[in-house]
Amino acid sequence: FAGTDFAFGRGRGGDIETINRIGASVGIDAVSVPLLVDANSAVISSTRVRAALQSGEPDLAASMLGHDWAVTGIVQQGDQRGRTIGFPTANIPLGALLNPAFGVYAVQIFEAEAGGDFTCLGNGVANI
């Protein structure tokens, strides 16, 4: 699935029809879907979502995504400063993920369980 404005390759010369023509011999096909737009008829795109996050507008990003932006990661040991201030902390490196604007964010913490379920451990703050 791809939006009607999808293009790929050199000079953006490939499109849905290109994929269908080339992919037919190996059982690959692509379907074009209408672009999503917001209340102002502006196209919702991954570029706009990333820009909203990078400019410190997580509510705008969430309105375009249809849900809050989320990250997953494995907690790594840090300097254990949380113990000295009376608040537990979790260090989760973002790695190659998009870094949102610097700031303090309200967060919910979930733990992954076997089978793909999650248990909410509580609310917290994230300092980026």
Short mmCIF file of C-alpha atoms in Angstrom, two decimals:
data_model
loop_
_atom_site.label_atom_id
_atom_site.label_comp_id
_atom_site.label_asym_id
_atom_site.label_seq_id
_atom_site.Cartn_x
_atom_site.Cartn_y
_atom_site.Cartn_z
CA PHE A 1 0.00 0.00 0.00
CA ALA A 2 1.23 3.47 -0.82
CA GLY A 3 -0.23 6.92 -1.23
CA THR A 4 -1.17 8.26 -4.63
CA ASP A 5 1.92 10.49 -4.56
CA PHE A 6 4.34 7.58 -3.97
CA ALA A 7 7.48 7.53 -6.09
CA PHE A 8 10.87 5.83 -5.83
CA GLY A 9 14.16 5.45 -7.64
CA ARG A 10 16.31 7.80 -9.64
CA GLY A 11 14.51 11.07 -10.16
CA ARG A 12 11.45 9.52 -8.46
CA GLY A 13 10.80 7.76 -11.77
CA GLY A 14 9.13 4.67 -10.29
CA ASP A 15 5.55 4.49 -9.08
CA ILE A 16 2.82 1.99 -8.17
CA GLU A 17 2.45 0.94 -11.80
CA THR A 18 6.21 0.31 -11.99
CA ILE A 19 6.05 -1.97 -8.95
CA ASN A 20 3.08 -3.87 -10.40
CA ARG A 21 4.74 -4.28 -13.80
CA ILE A 22 8.09 -5.47 -12.41
CA GLY A 23 6.65 -7.41 -9.48
CA ALA A 24 4.05 -9.36 -11.45
CA SER A 25 6.55 -12.09 -12.32
CA VAL A 26 7.30 -12.75 -8.63
CA GLY A 27 3.82 -12.28 -7.19
CA ILE A 28 4.27 -8.76 -5.84
CA ASP A 29 1.64 -6.13 -6.36
CA ALA A 30 1.04 -2.70 -4.91
CA VAL A 31 -2.15 -0.82 -4.23
CA SER A 32 -2.54 2.94 -4.29
CA VAL A 33 -4.59 4.44 -1.46
CA PRO A 34 -5.95 7.97 -1.09
CA LEU A 35 -3.81 10.44 0.82
CA LEU A 36 -4.89 11.28 4.37
CA VAL A 37 -5.56 14.94 5.06
CA ASP A 38 -6.16 16.93 8.23
CA ALA A 39 -9.02 19.32 9.00
CA ASN A 40 -7.28 22.00 6.90
CA SER A 41 -6.93 19.63 3.91
CA ALA A 42 -3.15 19.45 4.40
CA VAL A 43 -1.69 16.04 3.53
CA ILE A 44 -0.63 13.99 6.56
CA SER A 45 2.82 12.59 5.92
CA SER A 46 5.69 11.05 7.84
CA THR A 47 7.65 14.23 7.11
CA ARG A 48 5.01 16.33 8.87
CA VAL A 49 4.87 13.93 11.83
CA ARG A 50 8.67 14.03 12.24
CA ALA A 51 8.68 17.84 11.96
CA ALA A 52 6.00 18.11 14.67
CA LEU A 53 8.03 15.91 17.02
CA GLN A 54 11.28 17.73 16.34
CA SER A 55 9.64 21.11 16.94
CA GLY A 56 8.17 20.05 20.30
CA GLU A 57 4.57 19.51 19.19
CA PRO A 58 3.77 15.95 20.31
CA ASP A 59 0.02 16.68 20.40
CA LEU A 60 0.09 17.65 16.72
CA ALA A 61 2.07 14.50 15.89
CA ALA A 62 -0.45 12.39 17.84
CA SER A 63 -3.38 13.97 16.00
CA MET A 64 -1.81 12.99 12.68
CA LEU A 65 -0.82 9.49 13.82
CA GLY A 66 -4.13 8.75 15.53
CA HIS A 67 -2.23 7.78 18.70
CA ASP A 68 0.62 9.03 20.84
CA TRP A 69 4.14 8.66 19.47
CA ALA A 70 5.90 5.82 21.27
CA VAL A 71 9.35 4.33 21.58
CA THR A 72 10.47 0.93 22.77
CA GLY A 73 13.81 -0.03 24.14
CA ILE A 74 15.75 -1.98 26.68
CA VAL A 75 16.57 -0.19 29.92
CA GLN A 76 20.31 0.23 30.35
CA GLN A 77 22.21 0.86 33.56
CA GLY A 78 23.09 4.50 34.06
CA ASP A 79 24.80 6.52 36.76
CA GLN A 80 22.10 5.54 39.28
CA ARG A 81 21.47 9.19 40.16
CA GLY A 82 17.77 8.45 40.64
CA ARG A 83 18.60 6.70 43.88
CA THR A 84 20.11 9.90 45.26
CA ILE A 85 17.05 12.04 44.49
CA GLY A 86 14.36 9.56 45.51
CA PHE A 87 12.98 8.88 42.04
CA PRO A 88 13.56 5.73 40.03
CA THR A 89 14.94 6.39 36.56
CA ALA A 90 15.23 4.32 33.41
CA ASN A 91 17.82 4.96 30.74
CA ILE A 92 16.51 3.98 27.32
CA PRO A 93 18.77 4.97 24.44
CA LEU A 94 16.86 6.16 21.38
CA GLY A 95 19.63 5.07 19.02
CA ALA A 96 18.78 5.74 15.39
CA LEU A 97 15.22 6.79 16.24
CA LEU A 98 14.11 10.31 15.63
CA ASN A 99 14.92 12.49 18.61
CA PRO A 100 12.00 14.70 19.62
CA ALA A 101 12.62 18.29 20.75
CA PHE A 102 14.53 18.69 24.00
CA GLY A 103 12.18 18.97 26.94
CA VAL A 104 10.33 17.13 29.67
CA TYR A 105 7.48 14.86 28.56
CA ALA A 106 4.70 13.04 30.40
CA VAL A 107 5.03 9.32 29.65
CA GLN A 108 3.45 5.97 30.39
CA ILE A 109 5.75 3.03 31.06
CA PHE A 110 4.85 -0.43 29.81
CA GLU A 111 6.60 -3.77 30.21
CA ALA A 112 6.50 -6.26 27.37
CA GLU A 113 5.24 -9.73 28.23
CA ALA A 114 5.50 -13.03 26.42
CA GLY A 115 2.98 -13.27 23.62
CA GLY A 116 3.16 -9.59 22.73
CA ASP A 117 1.03 -8.20 25.55
CA PHE A 118 2.04 -5.19 27.63
CA THR A 119 1.50 -4.31 31.28
CA CYS A 120 1.31 -0.64 32.26
CA LEU A 121 3.77 -0.02 35.07
CA GLY A 122 2.67 3.56 35.64
CA ASN A 123 3.19 7.15 34.65
CA GLY A 124 6.42 9.09 34.63
CA VAL A 125 8.40 11.85 33.01
CA ALA A 126 11.00 11.68 30.28
CA ASN A 127 13.78 14.22 30.06
CA ILE A 128 15.22 14.47 26.56
#
